[in-house]
């Protein structure tokens, strides 16, 4: 990989990725309902770093006009956030007009600042009353999501071009139901797959509603719909056994191909479903589901990239909870780690995934919808001007990833843009404010004030010239 400056195409866009639950705050304003993060925060604030729960986000709910101006000043042209289901809809599943007004105002402020908003509909933030009714395993809840999506399309259809049904739909089943990391802390592989299946149906129903409303003229003719996932390029040891490759197949199948097949073919990968069945894991398939899933084909895709998956053959067939095990983690001796987050930094993964896309899904446009580095000691070093001195790690992280993106584009990848995660520091689930991702600092000690970090000038330079030096 060259050290020379590289140039990205003129029409390549740069922007910011964020989400409603991590930025807005105002957790009870506008009649907002309790979502799963509020429920967990209310029950056990100790689960969150420094006891910072879901309540305040990064105060964007009151500062969005300022934030959009900051993004524009950094040379960015777009930003992706999410509507919170729990703010837009009331407890009867109808539009909450006060919530809708909030988003109309937010989108208007973005237009004013010349920032195009990409809207995602679900970022791990189901209203808690729907979780109590069975969550993604319940068809009633799947239908409720479809109604919510339809309502959002109808309400904002003349304002928004870029829509996404879900962010990282694989994380919800994994974190809540399989690895036990997030409320309700289950270790149930089969349940996680039922949840994954329910989300897949919900996605397809939302795409269907989108197409119908667009055909009826209720939405902009240029509107597009997509899905965003944290696709993880899977790797194993250099000299793999058959069993190692089998582990790769299943991890790739559940994390990547599941969603890629759904959004390009409207099906789920048969080999994965078959292997699951052989291990006693069946999906709650009903008559008519095939037709629903077939409507899940999207216009383009978002690729969140933080880390690769390194796997090997599992040492045992079942874990202590009786779940089938398909792969163990493989510790690559050369891995470079972000110690704050425990994630491997492997910029080449972005290129490898891009090349897989180019080979297997050559018609599909996509963009890097999240990429970024969160550092715990971010605010420890300051320049003479008082800026957070993050040049050493943040600039090199983004530079190295963008170089691989540029090479992939040169080799035919249909990658259209790059959104950095957390251009402005924000709340990160259980880690709260532990790791800072931003090019812009949020000062929690001074009313959430925003301040550019040393790296911000570099981002502005890249975003305005498209030259990555
Ligand atoms: C991703 C999530 C996003 C953010 C980043 C750091 O997995 O989509 O909400 O927390 O990680």
CSV table of C-alpha atoms and ligand atoms in Angstrom, one decimal:
chain,number,residue,atom,x,y,z
A,1,UNK,CA,0.0,0.0,0.0
A,2,UNK,CA,1.4,3.4,-1.1
A,3,UNK,CA,2.3,6.2,1.2
A,4,UNK,CA,1.7,8.7,-1.5
A,5,UNK,CA,-1.4,11.0,-1.3
A,6,UNK,CA,-4.4,9.4,-3.1
A,7,UNK,CA,-7.5,11.0,-4.6
A,8,UNK,CA,-11.0,9.8,-4.2
A,9,UNK,CA,-13.6,10.4,-7.0
A,10,UNK,CA,-15.2,13.8,-7.3
A,11,UNK,CA,-18.7,12.4,-6.6
A,12,UNK,CA,-17.5,10.4,-3.6
A,13,UNK,CA,-19.3,11.8,-0.6
A,14,UNK,CA,-18.1,12.4,3.0
A,15,UNK,CA,-20.4,12.5,6.0
A,16,UNK,CA,-21.1,11.7,9.6
A,17,UNK,CA,-22.8,8.6,11.0
A,18,UNK,CA,-24.8,8.9,14.2
A,19,UNK,CA,-28.1,7.5,15.7
A,20,UNK,CA,-31.1,9.0,17.5
A,21,UNK,CA,-30.6,7.1,20.7
A,22,UNK,CA,-26.9,8.0,21.0
A,23,UNK,CA,-27.3,11.7,20.3
A,24,UNK,CA,-30.8,13.1,20.9
A,25,UNK,CA,-31.2,12.9,24.6
A,26,UNK,CA,-34.6,14.3,25.7
A,27,UNK,CA,-35.6,10.8,26.5
A,28,UNK,CA,-39.0,11.8,27.8
A,29,UNK,CA,-39.7,14.9,25.7
A,30,UNK,CA,-42.4,15.0,23.0
A,31,UNK,CA,-44.2,12.1,24.6
A,32,UNK,CA,-41.3,9.8,23.8
A,33,UNK,CA,-41.9,6.3,25.0
A,34,UNK,CA,-39.4,4.2,27.0
A,35,UNK,CA,-37.1,2.2,24.7
A,36,UNK,CA,-35.0,-0.7,25.6
A,37,UNK,CA,-32.0,1.5,26.6
A,38,UNK,CA,-34.2,3.6,28.9
A,39,UNK,CA,-35.6,0.5,30.4
A,40,UNK,CA,-32.2,-0.9,31.2
A,41,UNK,CA,-30.8,2.5,32.4
A,42,UNK,CA,-33.8,2.8,34.7
A,43,UNK,CA,-33.3,-0.6,36.1
A,44,UNK,CA,-29.5,-0.7,36.5
A,45,UNK,CA,-27.5,2.4,35.9
A,46,UNK,CA,-24.4,0.6,37.1
A,47,UNK,CA,-24.4,-1.3,33.8
A,48,UNK,CA,-23.2,1.9,32.1
A,49,UNK,CA,-19.7,3.3,32.2
A,50,UNK,CA,-19.6,6.0,34.9
A,51,UNK,CA,-23.4,5.4,35.4
A,52,UNK,CA,-24.2,7.4,32.3
A,53,UNK,CA,-27.5,6.0,31.0
A,54,UNK,CA,-29.5,6.6,27.9
A,55,UNK,CA,-31.1,9.8,28.9
A,56,UNK,CA,-29.0,12.7,27.5
A,57,UNK,CA,-27.3,11.4,24.3
A,58,UNK,CA,-24.9,14.1,23.4
A,59,UNK,CA,-27.6,16.8,23.8
A,60,UNK,CA,-28.1,17.0,20.0
A,61,UNK,CA,-31.8,17.2,20.6
A,62,UNK,CA,-31.3,20.8,21.6
A,63,UNK,CA,-28.2,21.5,19.5
A,64,UNK,CA,-28.9,20.0,16.2
A,65,UNK,CA,-28.8,23.3,14.3
A,66,UNK,CA,-25.3,23.9,15.7
A,67,UNK,CA,-24.2,20.4,15.0
A,68,UNK,CA,-25.3,20.5,11.4
A,69,UNK,CA,-23.3,23.8,11.0
A,70,UNK,CA,-20.3,22.1,12.5
A,71,UNK,CA,-20.6,19.2,10.0
A,72,UNK,CA,-20.9,21.6,7.1
A,73,UNK,CA,-18.0,23.6,8.3
A,74,UNK,CA,-15.9,20.4,8.3
A,75,UNK,CA,-16.7,20.1,4.6
A,76,UNK,CA,-19.2,17.2,5.0
A,77,UNK,CA,-22.2,16.9,2.8
A,78,UNK,CA,-24.3,14.3,4.5
A,79,UNK,CA,-25.1,12.6,7.8
A,80,UNK,CA,-27.0,9.5,8.8
A,81,UNK,CA,-29.0,9.5,11.9
A,82,UNK,CA,-32.0,7.5,13.0
A,83,UNK,CA,-35.6,8.3,13.9
A,84,UNK,CA,-36.4,6.8,17.3
A,85,UNK,CA,-39.4,4.5,16.9
A,86,UNK,CA,-40.2,5.4,20.5
A,87,UNK,CA,-40.4,9.1,19.7
A,88,UNK,CA,-42.3,8.9,16.4
A,89,UNK,CA,-45.0,6.5,17.4
A,90,UNK,CA,-47.4,6.5,20.4
A,91,UNK,CA,-48.3,3.5,22.6
A,92,UNK,CA,-51.2,2.7,20.3
A,93,UNK,CA,-48.9,2.4,17.3
A,94,UNK,CA,-50.1,5.7,15.8
A,95,UNK,CA,-48.1,8.8,14.7
A,96,UNK,CA,-47.1,11.0,17.7
A,97,UNK,CA,-47.4,14.5,16.2
A,98,UNK,CA,-45.0,16.1,18.7
A,99,UNK,CA,-42.3,13.5,17.8
A,100,UNK,CA,-43.0,14.1,14.1
A,101,UNK,CA,-42.6,17.8,14.6
A,102,UNK,CA,-39.2,17.3,16.3
A,103,UNK,CA,-37.9,15.4,13.3
A,104,UNK,CA,-39.4,17.9,10.8
A,105,UNK,CA,-37.5,20.6,12.6
A,106,UNK,CA,-34.3,18.6,12.7
A,107,UNK,CA,-34.4,17.8,9.0
A,108,UNK,CA,-35.1,21.4,8.2
A,109,UNK,CA,-32.1,22.5,10.2
A,110,UNK,CA,-30.0,20.0,8.2
A,111,UNK,CA,-31.3,21.4,4.9
A,112,UNK,CA,-30.5,24.9,6.2
A,113,UNK,CA,-26.9,23.9,6.8
A,114,UNK,CA,-26.7,22.1,3.4
A,115,UNK,CA,-26.4,18.7,5.0
A,116,UNK,CA,-28.3,15.8,3.5
A,117,UNK,CA,-29.8,13.5,6.1
A,118,UNK,CA,-29.9,9.8,5.5
A,119,UNK,CA,-32.6,8.3,7.7
A,120,UNK,CA,-32.3,4.9,9.4
A,121,UNK,CA,-35.4,3.5,11.1
A,122,UNK,CA,-34.0,1.2,13.8
A,123,UNK,CA,-30.8,1.4,15.8
A,124,UNK,CA,-31.2,-1.2,18.6
A,125,UNK,CA,-34.0,0.9,20.1
A,126,UNK,CA,-37.3,-1.0,20.2
A,127,UNK,CA,-40.0,0.6,22.4
A,128,UNK,CA,-40.0,-1.4,25.6
A,129,UNK,CA,-43.7,-2.2,25.6
A,130,UNK,CA,-43.2,-4.0,22.3
A,131,UNK,CA,-40.3,-5.9,23.8
A,132,UNK,CA,-42.7,-7.0,26.5
A,133,UNK,CA,-45.1,-8.3,23.9
A,134,UNK,CA,-42.4,-10.7,22.5
A,135,UNK,CA,-40.0,-8.5,20.6
A,136,UNK,CA,-38.8,-9.6,17.2
A,137,UNK,CA,-40.1,-13.1,17.8
A,138,UNK,CA,-43.6,-11.8,17.8
A,139,UNK,CA,-45.4,-11.3,14.5
A,140,UNK,CA,-47.4,-8.5,16.1
A,141,UNK,CA,-44.2,-6.7,16.8
A,142,UNK,CA,-42.9,-7.3,13.3
A,143,UNK,CA,-46.1,-5.8,12.0
A,144,UNK,CA,-45.8,-2.9,14.4
A,145,UNK,CA,-42.4,-2.1,12.9
A,146,UNK,CA,-43.8,-2.3,9.4
A,147,UNK,CA,-46.6,0.2,10.5
A,148,UNK,CA,-43.9,2.5,12.0
A,149,UNK,CA,-41.8,2.3,8.8
A,150,UNK,CA,-44.9,3.1,6.6
A,151,UNK,CA,-45.8,6.0,8.9
A,152,UNK,CA,-42.3,7.4,8.7
A,153,UNK,CA,-42.2,7.1,4.9
A,154,UNK,CA,-45.6,8.8,4.6
A,155,UNK,CA,-44.6,11.6,7.0
A,156,UNK,CA,-41.1,12.4,5.7
A,157,UNK,CA,-41.4,11.0,2.2
A,158,UNK,CA,-41.1,14.4,0.5
A,159,UNK,CA,-38.1,15.4,2.6
A,160,UNK,CA,-35.8,12.4,2.7
A,161,UNK,CA,-34.0,10.6,-0.2
A,162,UNK,CA,-32.0,8.0,1.5
A,163,UNK,CA,-33.7,5.5,3.8
A,164,UNK,CA,-32.4,2.5,5.7
A,165,UNK,CA,-34.5,-0.1,7.5
A,166,UNK,CA,-32.0,-1.2,10.1
A,167,UNK,CA,-28.6,-0.6,11.4
A,168,UNK,CA,-26.5,-3.7,12.2
A,169,UNK,CA,-29.4,-6.1,12.4
A,170,UNK,CA,-27.0,-8.9,13.4
A,171,UNK,CA,-26.0,-7.1,16.6
A,172,UNK,CA,-29.5,-7.2,18.1
A,173,UNK,CA,-29.8,-11.1,18.1
A,174,UNK,CA,-26.1,-11.5,19.1
A,175,UNK,CA,-25.8,-9.0,21.9
A,176,UNK,CA,-29.2,-9.4,23.5
A,177,UNK,CA,-29.9,-13.1,22.9
A,178,UNK,CA,-26.8,-15.0,22.1
A,179,UNK,CA,-23.8,-13.5,23.9
A,180,UNK,CA,-25.8,-12.1,26.9
A,181,UNK,CA,-24.0,-8.7,26.7
A,182,UNK,CA,-27.1,-6.5,26.5
A,183,UNK,CA,-30.5,-6.6,28.3
A,184,UNK,CA,-32.2,-9.2,28.5
A,185,UNK,CA,-28.8,-11.0,28.7
A,186,UNK,CA,-29.9,-14.3,27.1
A,187,UNK,CA,-27.5,-17.1,26.0
A,188,UNK,CA,-29.8,-18.8,23.6
A,189,UNK,CA,-28.5,-19.4,20.1
A,190,UNK,CA,-31.8,-20.7,18.8
A,191,UNK,CA,-33.7,-17.7,20.1
A,192,UNK,CA,-31.1,-15.4,18.6
A,193,UNK,CA,-31.8,-16.9,15.2
A,194,UNK,CA,-35.6,-16.5,15.6
A,195,UNK,CA,-35.0,-12.9,16.4
A,196,UNK,CA,-32.7,-12.6,13.3
A,197,UNK,CA,-35.5,-14.1,11.3
A,198,UNK,CA,-38.1,-11.7,12.7
A,199,UNK,CA,-35.9,-8.8,11.8
A,200,UNK,CA,-35.5,-10.1,8.3
A,201,UNK,CA,-39.3,-10.2,7.9
A,202,UNK,CA,-39.6,-6.7,9.3
A,203,UNK,CA,-37.0,-5.4,6.9
A,204,UNK,CA,-38.8,-6.9,3.9
A,205,UNK,CA,-42.2,-5.6,5.0
A,206,UNK,CA,-40.6,-2.1,5.3
A,207,UNK,CA,-39.1,-2.3,1.9
A,208,UNK,CA,-42.5,-3.4,0.5
A,209,UNK,CA,-44.2,-0.4,2.2
A,210,UNK,CA,-41.5,1.9,0.8
A,211,UNK,CA,-42.1,0.6,-2.8
A,212,UNK,CA,-45.8,0.9,-2.4
A,213,UNK,CA,-45.8,4.4,-1.1
A,214,UNK,CA,-43.3,5.5,-3.7
A,215,UNK,CA,-45.3,4.1,-6.5
A,216,UNK,CA,-48.4,5.9,-5.1
A,217,UNK,CA,-46.5,9.2,-5.3
A,218,UNK,CA,-46.3,9.6,-1.5
A,219,UNK,CA,-42.6,9.8,-1.5
A,220,UNK,CA,-39.9,11.4,-3.6
A,221,UNK,CA,-39.4,9.6,-6.9
A,222,UNK,CA,-35.6,9.7,-6.3
A,223,UNK,CA,-35.9,8.1,-2.8
A,224,UNK,CA,-33.8,4.9,-2.2
A,225,UNK,CA,-33.9,2.3,0.4
A,226,UNK,CA,-31.1,0.2,1.9
A,227,UNK,CA,-29.9,-1.8,4.8
A,228,UNK,CA,-26.8,-1.1,7.0
A,229,UNK,CA,-24.8,-3.9,8.5
A,230,UNK,CA,-21.5,-4.4,10.2
A,231,UNK,CA,-20.3,-6.9,7.6
A,232,UNK,CA,-17.2,-8.6,9.0
A,233,UNK,CA,-14.8,-10.0,6.5
A,234,UNK,CA,-14.0,-13.5,7.9
A,235,UNK,CA,-10.5,-14.8,8.1
A,236,UNK,CA,-8.9,-17.9,9.6
A,237,UNK,CA,-5.4,-19.2,10.1
A,238,UNK,CA,-2.9,-19.3,7.1
A,239,UNK,CA,-3.0,-23.0,6.7
A,240,UNK,CA,-6.6,-23.9,7.5
A,241,UNK,CA,-8.1,-27.3,8.0
A,242,UNK,CA,-11.5,-28.3,6.5
A,243,UNK,CA,-13.0,-27.6,9.9
A,244,UNK,CA,-11.5,-24.1,10.0
A,245,UNK,CA,-13.0,-23.3,6.6
A,246,UNK,CA,-16.4,-24.7,7.8
A,247,UNK,CA,-16.2,-22.2,10.7
A,248,UNK,CA,-15.6,-19.4,8.2
A,249,UNK,CA,-18.5,-20.5,6.1
A,250,UNK,CA,-21.0,-20.4,9.1
A,251,UNK,CA,-19.7,-17.1,10.5
A,252,UNK,CA,-19.8,-15.5,7.0
A,253,UNK,CA,-23.2,-17.1,6.5
A,254,UNK,CA,-24.8,-15.7,9.6
A,255,UNK,CA,-23.1,-12.3,9.6
A,256,UNK,CA,-22.8,-11.4,6.0
A,257,UNK,CA,-24.4,-13.7,3.5
A,258,UNK,CA,-27.7,-13.9,5.4
A,259,UNK,CA,-28.2,-10.1,4.9
A,260,UNK,CA,-26.6,-9.9,1.5
A,261,UNK,CA,-28.8,-12.6,0.1
A,262,UNK,CA,-31.9,-11.0,1.7
A,263,UNK,CA,-31.2,-7.6,0.2
A,264,UNK,CA,-30.0,-8.7,-3.3
A,265,UNK,CA,-32.1,-11.9,-3.9
A,266,UNK,CA,-34.9,-11.7,-1.4
A,267,UNK,CA,-33.9,-15.1,0.1
A,268,UNK,CA,-31.9,-16.5,3.0
A,269,UNK,CA,-28.8,-18.6,2.3
A,270,UNK,CA,-30.0,-22.2,2.0
A,271,UNK,CA,-26.7,-23.8,3.1
A,272,UNK,CA,-26.8,-21.8,6.4
A,273,UNK,CA,-30.4,-22.7,7.1
A,274,UNK,CA,-29.6,-26.4,6.3
A,275,UNK,CA,-26.6,-26.5,8.7
A,276,UNK,CA,-28.7,-24.8,11.4
A,277,UNK,CA,-31.4,-27.4,11.0
A,278,UNK,CA,-28.8,-30.2,11.2
A,279,UNK,CA,-27.8,-28.8,14.6
A,280,UNK,CA,-31.4,-28.6,15.8
A,281,UNK,CA,-32.0,-24.9,15.2
A,282,UNK,CA,-35.1,-24.3,13.2
A,283,UNK,CA,-36.7,-21.0,12.1
A,284,UNK,CA,-40.3,-20.2,12.8
A,285,UNK,CA,-41.2,-20.2,9.1
A,286,UNK,CA,-44.9,-19.7,8.2
A,287,UNK,CA,-46.7,-20.0,5.0
A,288,UNK,CA,-46.3,-16.8,3.0
A,289,UNK,CA,-43.0,-15.9,4.5
A,290,UNK,CA,-41.1,-16.7,1.3
A,291,UNK,CA,-43.2,-14.1,-0.5
A,292,UNK,CA,-42.5,-11.5,2.2
A,293,UNK,CA,-38.8,-12.1,2.2
A,294,UNK,CA,-38.7,-11.8,-1.6
A,295,UNK,CA,-39.7,-8.2,-1.3
A,296,UNK,CA,-36.6,-7.4,0.8
A,297,UNK,CA,-34.4,-6.4,-2.2
A,298,UNK,CA,-32.9,-3.0,-1.7
A,299,UNK,CA,-31.4,-0.2,-3.8
A,300,UNK,CA,-28.1,0.0,-2.1
A,301,UNK,CA,-26.2,-1.0,1.1
A,302,UNK,CA,-24.3,0.5,4.0
A,303,UNK,CA,-21.2,-1.3,5.2
A,304,UNK,CA,-20.1,-0.5,8.8
A,305,UNK,CA,-16.5,-1.5,9.2
A,306,UNK,CA,-14.6,-1.6,12.5
A,307,UNK,CA,-12.9,-5.0,12.7
A,308,UNK,CA,-12.5,-8.3,10.8
A,309,UNK,CA,-13.8,-11.6,12.2
A,310,UNK,CA,-10.9,-14.1,12.8
A,311,UNK,CA,-12.2,-17.6,13.5
A,312,UNK,CA,-11.2,-21.2,13.6
A,313,UNK,CA,-12.8,-24.6,14.1
A,314,UNK,CA,-14.5,-24.8,17.5
A,315,UNK,CA,-12.9,-26.9,20.3
A,316,UNK,CA,-16.3,-28.2,21.4
A,317,UNK,CA,-19.7,-28.8,19.7
A,318,UNK,CA,-21.8,-27.2,22.4
A,319,UNK,CA,-21.3,-24.5,25.0
A,320,UNK,CA,-22.2,-24.5,28.7
A,321,UNK,CA,-25.7,-23.3,27.9
A,322,UNK,CA,-26.3,-26.2,25.4
A,323,UNK,CA,-26.0,-23.9,22.4
A,324,UNK,CA,-24.3,-25.3,19.2
A,325,UNK,CA,-20.9,-23.7,18.6
A,326,UNK,CA,-19.9,-23.1,15.0
A,327,UNK,CA,-16.6,-21.3,15.5
A,328,UNK,CA,-14.0,-20.2,18.0
A,329,UNK,CA,-12.2,-17.0,17.9
A,330,UNK,CA,-8.8,-17.2,16.3
A,331,UNK,CA,-6.1,-14.9,17.8
A,332,UNK,CA,-4.0,-13.7,14.9
A,333,UNK,CA,-0.4,-13.2,16.3
A,334,UNK,CA,0.1,-10.1,14.1
A,335,UNK,CA,-3.1,-8.3,15.1
A,336,UNK,CA,-2.9,-4.6,16.0
A,337,UNK,CA,-5.5,-3.8,18.6
A,338,UNK,CA,-7.3,-0.7,19.7
A,339,UNK,CA,-6.9,-1.4,23.4
A,340,UNK,CA,-9.6,1.0,24.4
A,341,UNK,CA,-12.3,-1.0,22.6
A,342,UNK,CA,-10.6,-4.4,22.2
A,343,UNK,CA,-11.2,-4.3,18.5
A,344,UNK,CA,-8.6,-5.2,15.9
A,345,UNK,CA,-7.5,-2.5,13.5
A,346,UNK,CA,-7.2,-4.0,10.1
A,347,UNK,CA,-7.7,-1.5,7.3
A,348,UNK,CA,-7.2,-4.0,4.6
A,349,UNK,CA,-10.5,-5.7,5.6
A,350,UNK,CA,-12.4,-2.9,4.0
A,351,UNK,CA,-10.8,-3.7,0.7
A,352,UNK,CA,-11.3,-7.4,1.0
A,353,UNK,CA,-15.0,-6.9,1.7
A,354,UNK,CA,-15.2,-4.5,-1.2
A,355,UNK,CA,-13.7,-7.1,-3.5
A,356,UNK,CA,-16.1,-9.8,-2.3
A,357,UNK,CA,-18.9,-7.4,-3.1
A,358,UNK,CA,-17.5,-6.6,-6.5
A,359,UNK,CA,-17.2,-10.3,-7.3
A,360,UNK,CA,-20.5,-11.6,-5.8
A,361,UNK,CA,-22.8,-8.7,-6.0
A,362,UNK,CA,-21.4,-6.6,-8.9
A,363,UNK,CA,-24.5,-4.5,-9.5
A,364,UNK,CA,-24.9,-3.3,-5.9
A,365,UNK,CA,-23.9,0.2,-4.9
A,366,UNK,CA,-22.8,0.7,-1.3
A,367,UNK,CA,-21.0,3.1,0.9
A,368,UNK,CA,-18.9,2.9,4.1
A,369,UNK,CA,-21.7,3.8,6.5
A,370,UNK,CA,-19.6,3.6,9.7
A,371,UNK,CA,-15.8,3.5,10.4
A,372,UNK,CA,-14.0,5.1,13.2
A,373,UNK,CA,-11.8,4.8,16.3
A,374,UNK,CA,-12.9,5.3,19.9
A,375,UNK,CA,-10.1,6.0,22.3
A,376,UNK,CA,-10.4,6.1,26.1
A,377,UNK,CA,-7.6,8.6,26.8
A,378,UNK,CA,-8.6,10.8,24.0
A,379,UNK,CA,-8.9,13.9,26.1
A,380,UNK,CA,-5.6,13.3,28.0
A,381,UNK,CA,-3.3,15.2,25.6
A,382,UNK,CA,-4.0,18.7,24.5
A,383,UNK,CA,-2.3,21.0,22.0
A,384,UNK,CA,-1.1,24.5,23.1
A,385,UNK,CA,-4.5,25.7,21.8
A,386,UNK,CA,-6.3,23.4,24.2
A,387,UNK,CA,-7.5,21.0,21.4
A,388,UNK,CA,-7.6,17.3,22.1
A,389,UNK,CA,-4.4,16.1,20.4
A,390,UNK,CA,-5.7,13.0,18.6
A,391,UNK,CA,-3.5,13.4,15.4
A,392,UNK,CA,-1.4,10.3,16.1
A,393,UNK,CA,-4.2,7.8,16.0
A,394,UNK,CA,-7.4,9.3,14.5
A,395,UNK,CA,-5.8,10.6,11.3
A,396,UNK,CA,-3.8,7.5,10.6
A,397,UNK,CA,-6.8,5.3,11.2
A,398,UNK,CA,-9.0,7.1,8.7
A,399,UNK,CA,-6.2,7.6,6.3
A,400,UNK,CA,-5.3,4.0,6.2
A,401,UNK,CA,-8.9,2.9,5.7
A,402,UNK,CA,-9.5,5.5,3.0
A,403,UNK,CA,-6.4,4.3,1.1
A,404,UNK,CA,-7.9,0.8,0.9
A,405,UNK,CA,-11.2,2.2,-0.2
A,406,UNK,CA,-9.5,4.1,-3.0
A,407,UNK,CA,-7.7,1.0,-4.2
A,408,UNK,CA,-11.0,-0.9,-4.2
A,409,UNK,CA,-12.7,1.8,-6.2
A,410,UNK,CA,-9.7,1.7,-8.7
A,411,UNK,CA,-10.4,-2.1,-9.0
A,412,UNK,CA,-14.1,-1.6,-9.7
A,413,UNK,CA,-15.8,-1.5,-6.3
A,414,UNK,CA,-19.1,0.5,-6.3
A,415,UNK,CA,-18.3,2.3,-3.1
A,416,UNK,CA,-20.0,5.7,-3.3
A,417,UNK,CA,-19.0,7.4,0.0
A,418,UNK,CA,-17.7,7.4,3.5
A,419,UNK,CA,-19.4,8.2,6.8
A,420,UNK,CA,-17.2,8.5,9.8
A,421,UNK,CA,-18.8,7.2,13.0
A,422,UNK,CA,-19.2,9.8,15.7
A,423,UNK,CA,-17.8,12.9,14.0
A,424,UNK,CA,-19.1,14.6,17.1
A,425,UNK,CA,-18.4,12.6,20.3
A,426,UNK,CA,-21.6,10.7,21.4
A,427,UNK,CA,-23.0,8.2,23.8
A,428,UNK,CA,-21.9,4.6,23.1
A,429,UNK,CA,-24.4,2.1,24.7
A,430,UNK,CA,-22.8,0.5,27.8
A,431,UNK,CA,-19.5,2.2,27.2
A,432,UNK,CA,-21.4,5.6,27.4
A,433,UNK,CA,-18.6,8.2,27.1
A,434,UNK,CA,-15.7,5.9,27.8
A,435,UNK,CA,-14.3,5.9,24.3
A,436,UNK,CA,-14.4,9.0,22.2
A,437,UNK,CA,-14.7,8.7,18.5
A,438,UNK,CA,-15.1,12.4,17.4
A,439,UNK,CA,-13.2,14.9,15.4
A,440,UNK,CA,-15.2,17.2,17.6
A,441,UNK,CA,-15.1,17.0,21.4
A,442,UNK,CA,-18.2,17.1,23.6
A,443,UNK,CA,-17.4,18.6,27.0
A,444,UNK,CA,-19.6,16.9,29.5
A,445,UNK,CA,-18.3,19.2,32.3
A,446,UNK,CA,-19.4,22.3,30.4
A,447,UNK,CA,-22.9,21.7,29.2
A,448,UNK,CA,-22.0,19.4,26.3
A,449,UNK,CA,-20.1,22.2,24.6
A,450,UNK,CA,-18.5,21.3,21.2
A,451,UNK,CA,-14.9,22.0,20.5
A,452,UNK,CA,-12.9,20.9,17.4
A,453,UNK,CA,-10.0,18.4,18.0
A,454,UNK,CA,-6.6,18.7,16.4
A,455,UNK,CA,-7.7,16.1,13.7
A,456,UNK,CA,-10.6,18.2,12.5
A,457,UNK,CA,-8.5,20.3,10.1
A,458,UNK,CA,-7.3,17.1,8.5
A,459,UNK,CA,-10.9,15.8,8.0
A,460,UNK,CA,-11.9,19.2,6.5
A,461,UNK,CA,-9.0,19.0,4.1
A,462,UNK,CA,-9.9,15.5,2.9
A,463,UNK,CA,-13.6,16.2,2.7
A,464,UNK,CA,-13.2,19.4,0.6
A,465,UNK,CA,-10.3,18.2,-1.7
A,466,UNK,CA,-10.9,14.4,-1.8
A,467,UNK,CA,-7.1,14.1,-1.5
A,468,UNK,CA,-6.1,11.8,1.3
A,469,UNK,CA,-2.6,12.8,2.3
B,1,LIG,C1,-21.4,0.3,15.9
B,1,LIG,C2,-22.8,0.9,16.2
B,1,LIG,C3,-22.8,2.3,16.5
B,1,LIG,C4,-21.6,2.8,17.4
B,1,LIG,C5,-20.3,2.2,16.9
B,1,LIG,C6,-19.1,2.5,17.7
B,1,LIG,O1,-21.4,-1.1,16.1
B,1,LIG,O2,-23.6,0.8,15.0
B,1,LIG,O3,-24.0,2.6,17.1
B,1,LIG,O4,-21.8,2.5,18.7
B,1,LIG,O5,-20.4,0.8,16.8
